Coordinates of C-alpha atoms in Angstrom, one line a residue:
M678 CA 19.5 40.0 0.8
F679 CA 20.1 40.1 4.5
E680 CA 20.1 43.9 4.9
K681 CA 16.6 44.7 3.6
E682 CA 14.4 42.3 5.5
E683 CA 12.6 45.1 7.2
E684 CA 11.2 46.1 3.9
L685 CA 9.5 42.8 3.3
T686 CA 5.9 42.8 4.4
T687 CA 4.3 40.1 2.2
I688 CA 1.9 37.7 3.9
D689 CA 3.1 34.1 4.0
H690 CA 0.6 31.3 3.3
K691 CA 2.8 28.3 4.0
E692 CA 0.5 26.7 6.5
L693 CA -2.4 26.8 4.1
R694 CA -0.3 25.0 1.5
Y695 CA 0.2 21.8 3.5
P696 CA -3.4 20.5 3.4
V697 CA -3.4 21.1 -0.4
L698 CA -0.1 19.4 -0.8
F699 CA -1.3 16.4 1.2
L700 CA -4.3 15.9 -1.0
K701 CA -2.1 16.0 -4.1
K702 CA 0.3 13.4 -2.5
L703 CA -2.6 11.1 -1.7
F704 CA -3.3 10.8 -5.4
Q705 CA 0.4 10.6 -6.3
Y706 CA 1.4 7.9 -3.9
R707 CA -1.7 5.7 -3.8
K708 CA 0.1 2.8 -5.4
K709 CA 3.8 3.5 -4.9
K710 CA 6.4 4.2 -2.2
V711 CA 8.0 7.6 -1.6
H712 CA 11.6 7.7 -3.0
L713 CA 14.1 9.4 -0.7
A714 CA 17.4 10.5 -2.3
S715 CA 19.0 10.6 1.1
L716 CA 18.0 9.3 4.6
E717 CA 20.2 9.8 7.6
I718 CA 19.5 7.6 10.6
W719 CA 21.0 8.3 14.1
T720 CA 21.6 5.7 16.8
G721 CA 22.2 8.6 19.2
N722 CA 23.5 12.1 19.3
R723 CA 26.8 11.6 21.0
C724 CA 29.8 13.2 19.2
S725 CA 33.4 13.2 20.2
L726 CA 33.8 16.7 18.8
R727 CA 31.9 19.9 19.8
C728 CA 31.8 21.8 16.5
Q729 CA 30.2 25.2 17.2
H730 CA 28.8 25.3 13.7
C731 CA 27.3 21.8 13.8
I732 CA 24.3 21.6 11.5
S733 CA 22.5 19.4 14.0
F734 CA 23.1 21.5 17.1
L735 CA 24.8 18.5 18.8
P736 CA 27.1 20.5 21.1
Y737 CA 24.2 22.4 22.6
V738 CA 22.0 19.4 23.6
A739 CA 22.4 16.6 26.2
E740 CA 23.8 13.4 24.8
R741 CA 21.2 10.7 24.2
K742 CA 21.4 7.1 23.0
V743 CA 18.6 5.2 21.4
S744 CA 18.3 1.5 21.9
C745 CA 19.4 -0.6 18.9
K746 CA 16.0 -2.4 19.0
K747 CA 14.1 0.9 18.7
T748 CA 16.4 2.2 15.9
L749 CA 15.9 -1.0 13.9
R750 CA 12.1 -0.8 14.5
S751 CA 12.0 2.7 13.2
L752 CA 14.0 1.9 10.2
R753 CA 11.8 -1.1 9.4
R754 CA 8.7 1.0 9.7
I755 CA 9.9 3.7 7.4
L756 CA 11.1 1.2 4.8
T757 CA 7.5 -0.1 4.4
L758 CA 6.7 3.4 3.0
V759 CA 9.9 4.5 1.2
T760 CA 12.8 3.5 -0.9
V761 CA 16.2 5.0 -0.2
D762 CA 19.0 5.8 -2.7
R763 CA 21.5 6.7 0.0
L764 CA 21.3 5.7 3.7
I765 CA 23.6 7.7 5.9
I766 CA 24.4 6.4 9.4
G767 CA 25.2 9.3 11.6
G768 CA 24.2 11.1 14.7
G769 CA 27.4 12.7 15.9
E770 CA 30.2 10.1 15.6
P771 CA 28.6 6.9 14.3
L772 CA 31.7 4.6 14.9
G773 CA 31.5 5.5 18.6
D774 CA 28.5 3.2 18.8
Q775 CA 29.8 -0.3 18.9
R776 CA 26.2 -1.7 18.4
I777 CA 26.1 -0.1 15.0
W778 CA 27.0 -3.4 13.2
K779 CA 23.4 -4.6 13.7
L780 CA 22.1 -1.6 11.8
I781 CA 24.7 -1.9 9.1
E782 CA 24.0 -5.6 8.5
E783 CA 20.2 -5.1 8.4
A784 CA 20.4 -2.1 6.1
S785 CA 22.9 -3.9 3.8
A786 CA 20.4 -6.8 3.3
C787 CA 17.5 -4.5 2.5
D788 CA 16.5 -4.2 -1.2
S789 CA 14.9 -0.8 -0.6
I790 CA 18.3 0.7 0.1
T791 CA 20.8 1.2 -2.7
R792 CA 23.9 2.3 -0.8
I793 CA 25.1 3.1 2.7
Q794 CA 27.4 5.9 3.7
I795 CA 29.0 6.5 7.1
Y796 CA 30.8 9.8 7.9
S797 CA 33.4 9.6 10.6
S798 CA 35.8 12.1 12.2
G799 CA 38.2 9.3 12.9
T800 CA 38.1 10.0 16.6
D801 CA 36.7 6.6 17.5
L802 CA 38.0 3.2 16.2
P803 CA 35.4 0.5 15.4
S804 CA 35.5 -2.9 17.0
D805 CA 36.2 -6.0 14.9
R806 CA 32.5 -6.8 14.8
V807 CA 31.8 -3.4 13.3
I808 CA 34.6 -3.7 10.8
Q809 CA 33.2 -7.0 9.6
A810 CA 29.8 -5.3 9.0
L811 CA 31.5 -2.4 7.1
K812 CA 32.9 -4.9 4.5
A813 CA 29.4 -5.1 2.9
S814 CA 29.4 -4.1 -0.7
K815 CA 26.9 -1.3 -0.2
V816 CA 28.9 0.4 2.5
H817 CA 31.5 3.3 2.1
V818 CA 33.1 5.1 5.0
F819 CA 34.0 8.8 4.5
I820 CA 36.6 10.1 6.9
Q821 CA 36.2 13.8 7.5
Q822 CA 39.4 15.9 7.4
Y823 CA 39.0 18.2 10.4
P824 CA 41.9 20.4 11.4
G825 CA 43.9 19.1 14.4
I826 CA 42.8 15.5 14.3
E827 CA 44.5 14.4 11.1
D828 CA 46.7 11.8 12.9
Q829 CA 43.6 10.1 14.4
A830 CA 41.9 10.1 11.0
E831 CA 44.9 8.5 9.4
V832 CA 44.9 5.7 11.9
L833 CA 41.2 4.9 11.1
L834 CA 41.9 5.1 7.4
L835 CA 44.8 2.6 7.6
Q836 CA 42.7 0.3 9.8
L837 CA 39.8 0.2 7.4
R838 CA 42.0 -0.2 4.3
K839 CA 43.9 -3.1 6.0
A840 CA 40.5 -4.8 6.5
H841 CA 39.5 -4.1 2.9
V842 CA 36.6 -1.7 3.8
S843 CA 35.6 0.7 1.1
C844 CA 36.7 4.1 2.5
S845 CA 38.1 7.5 1.5
Y846 CA 38.9 11.0 2.9
H847 CA 36.1 13.6 2.7
S848 CA 36.9 17.4 2.8
P849 CA 33.8 19.1 4.1
V850 CA 32.8 22.6 3.1
W851 CA 31.0 24.2 6.0
K852 CA 28.9 27.4 6.1
M853 CA 27.7 29.4 9.1
L854 CA 24.1 28.3 9.4
G855 CA 23.3 30.1 12.6
G856 CA 23.8 28.7 16.2
P857 CA 21.6 28.8 19.2
F858 CA 21.4 32.6 19.2
Q859 CA 20.4 32.9 15.5
Q860 CA 17.8 35.6 15.0
R861 CA 14.6 34.7 13.0
L862 CA 14.8 35.5 9.3
H863 CA 12.0 36.8 7.2
F864 CA 10.2 34.1 5.3
E865 CA 10.9 35.8 1.9
T866 CA 14.7 35.5 2.7
V867 CA 14.2 31.9 3.7
K868 CA 12.4 31.0 0.5
V869 CA 15.5 32.2 -1.5
L870 CA 17.9 30.3 0.8
F871 CA 15.8 27.2 0.8
Q872 CA 15.4 27.0 -3.0
E873 CA 19.0 26.1 -3.5
C874 CA 19.8 24.5 -0.1
S875 CA 21.6 21.2 -0.5
M876 CA 20.0 19.8 2.7
K877 CA 16.3 20.4 1.9
Q878 CA 15.7 16.8 0.9
H879 CA 18.1 15.2 3.4
A880 CA 15.7 13.3 5.6
V881 CA 16.6 12.3 9.1
L882 CA 15.3 9.6 11.4
F883 CA 16.1 9.8 15.1
D884 CA 14.4 8.1 18.0
G885 CA 11.3 7.6 15.9
E886 CA 11.1 11.1 14.7
F887 CA 11.3 11.8 10.9
T888 CA 12.0 15.2 9.5
A889 CA 13.5 16.8 6.3
C890 CA 16.8 18.0 7.7
P891 CA 19.2 17.2 10.5
R892 CA 18.8 20.8 11.7
G893 CA 15.2 20.1 12.5
I894 CA 15.8 17.4 15.2
H895 CA 16.9 19.7 18.0
T896 CA 15.3 23.1 17.1
R897 CA 12.7 22.8 19.9
T898 CA 15.4 22.2 22.5
V899 CA 17.9 24.8 21.2
L900 CA 15.7 27.4 19.7
G901 CA 12.5 26.9 21.8
M902 CA 10.3 26.6 18.8
P903 CA 7.3 24.2 18.5
K904 CA 7.5 21.4 16.0
N905 CA 5.1 21.6 13.0
P906 CA 3.2 18.3 12.8
W907 CA 3.4 18.5 9.0
E908 CA 7.2 18.6 9.1
H909 CA 7.9 16.2 12.1
L910 CA 6.4 12.7 11.9
N911 CA 6.4 10.0 14.5
V912 CA 7.1 6.9 12.4
F913 CA 5.6 4.6 15.0
R914 CA 2.2 6.2 14.4
L915 CA 2.5 5.7 10.6
R916 CA 0.8 2.7 9.1
S917 CA 1.3 1.0 5.7
G918 CA -0.9 2.7 3.2
T919 CA -1.5 5.7 1.1
V920 CA -2.1 8.2 3.9
S921 CA 1.2 7.5 5.6
R922 CA 3.1 7.7 2.3
A923 CA 1.4 11.0 1.5
R924 CA 2.4 12.3 5.0
I925 CA 6.0 11.5 4.3
A926 CA 5.9 13.0 0.8
T927 CA 4.3 16.2 2.2
A928 CA 7.0 16.5 4.9
M929 CA 9.7 16.2 2.2
D930 CA 8.1 18.4 -0.4
P931 CA 11.0 20.5 -1.9
G932 CA 8.8 23.5 -2.6
C933 CA 7.9 24.3 1.0
Y934 CA 10.5 25.5 3.4
K935 CA 10.4 24.2 7.0
D936 CA 9.7 26.2 10.1
Y937 CA 13.2 25.6 11.4
C938 CA 14.6 27.1 8.1
L939 CA 13.5 30.5 9.6
Y940 CA 16.6 30.2 11.9
C941 CA 19.0 28.9 9.3
L942 CA 21.2 30.7 6.7
G943 CA 21.1 27.7 4.4
M944 CA 23.5 25.4 2.7
S945 CA 23.2 27.3 -0.6
P946 CA 25.2 29.7 -2.8
E947 CA 23.2 32.6 -1.4
N948 CA 24.8 32.1 2.0
P949 CA 28.2 33.7 1.7
Y950 CA 29.4 32.8 5.2
R951 CA 32.1 30.1 5.3
V952 CA 33.4 28.7 8.5
I953 CA 36.2 26.4 9.6
P954 CA 35.1 22.7 9.7
G955 CA 35.4 21.3 13.1
E956 CA 35.9 24.6 14.9
Q957 CA 35.1 23.9 18.6
Y958 CA 32.5 25.8 20.5
P959 CA 33.4 27.9 23.6
E960 CA 33.3 25.8 26.8
K961 CA 31.2 28.5 28.6
F962 CA 28.1 27.3 26.7
E963 CA 26.3 24.5 28.5
R964 CA 24.5 21.7 26.8
K965 CA 20.8 21.9 27.2
N966 CA 18.6 19.0 28.3
E967 CA 16.1 17.5 25.9
S968 CA 12.6 18.9 26.3

């Protein structure tokens, strides 16, 4: 599949599909909210690890925090338009943000959210206030098993179990998606990869920006590509109503790959390249400032 891209000369009509999709979504969501199977919300992009195969490009961008007030405002706004089966609190290492208890408590009390998941490397220990919030019945903490930090992960696991927080180990399976020097793929290749990609409906909300995959948040900074307005939404410009629900549904449509997919090998069986979870990136690469 990757060796014959020069032979593919078909014309792509993706941009023409978005207005048509939007009109269909206007009818479909005139009286109901958009249901998201998964929504990941970030309070910042700081991470205690620098995994060179990070799906979100975190090692390659400057660290940034978002105020708790703004994060909560963005979540409240999006929840007027969607229901969420699984809310993931992430953004690098989520337990490194000691303000996260406010987000956990509000999300736990929201009827539009079915369950809350937090993925941690175990490199940061939560405060007592955060642990108290983690005891909510909707919350489960997954501790990632990364090579070389097993002892730290074990400390966190024991701390959470002692506090009766629902938690378990999680063994991630990582694939090489393509780093900051990934060459652009042909759209026909991308269509195949996207079709089976496990991340294609994994919505992300960060600093008021909503998009359909964590990889999309930093592609402008890392890859220098413009952000497609159909695929990247400012939630503070959305209003309650059919139009905003249709915009979200269009951005999340599983039949239309995203522009940033052109620089991604995909989380799908068609991508054969496995990598070591947690493998650190070379120090010679400098983080880029946000643009």
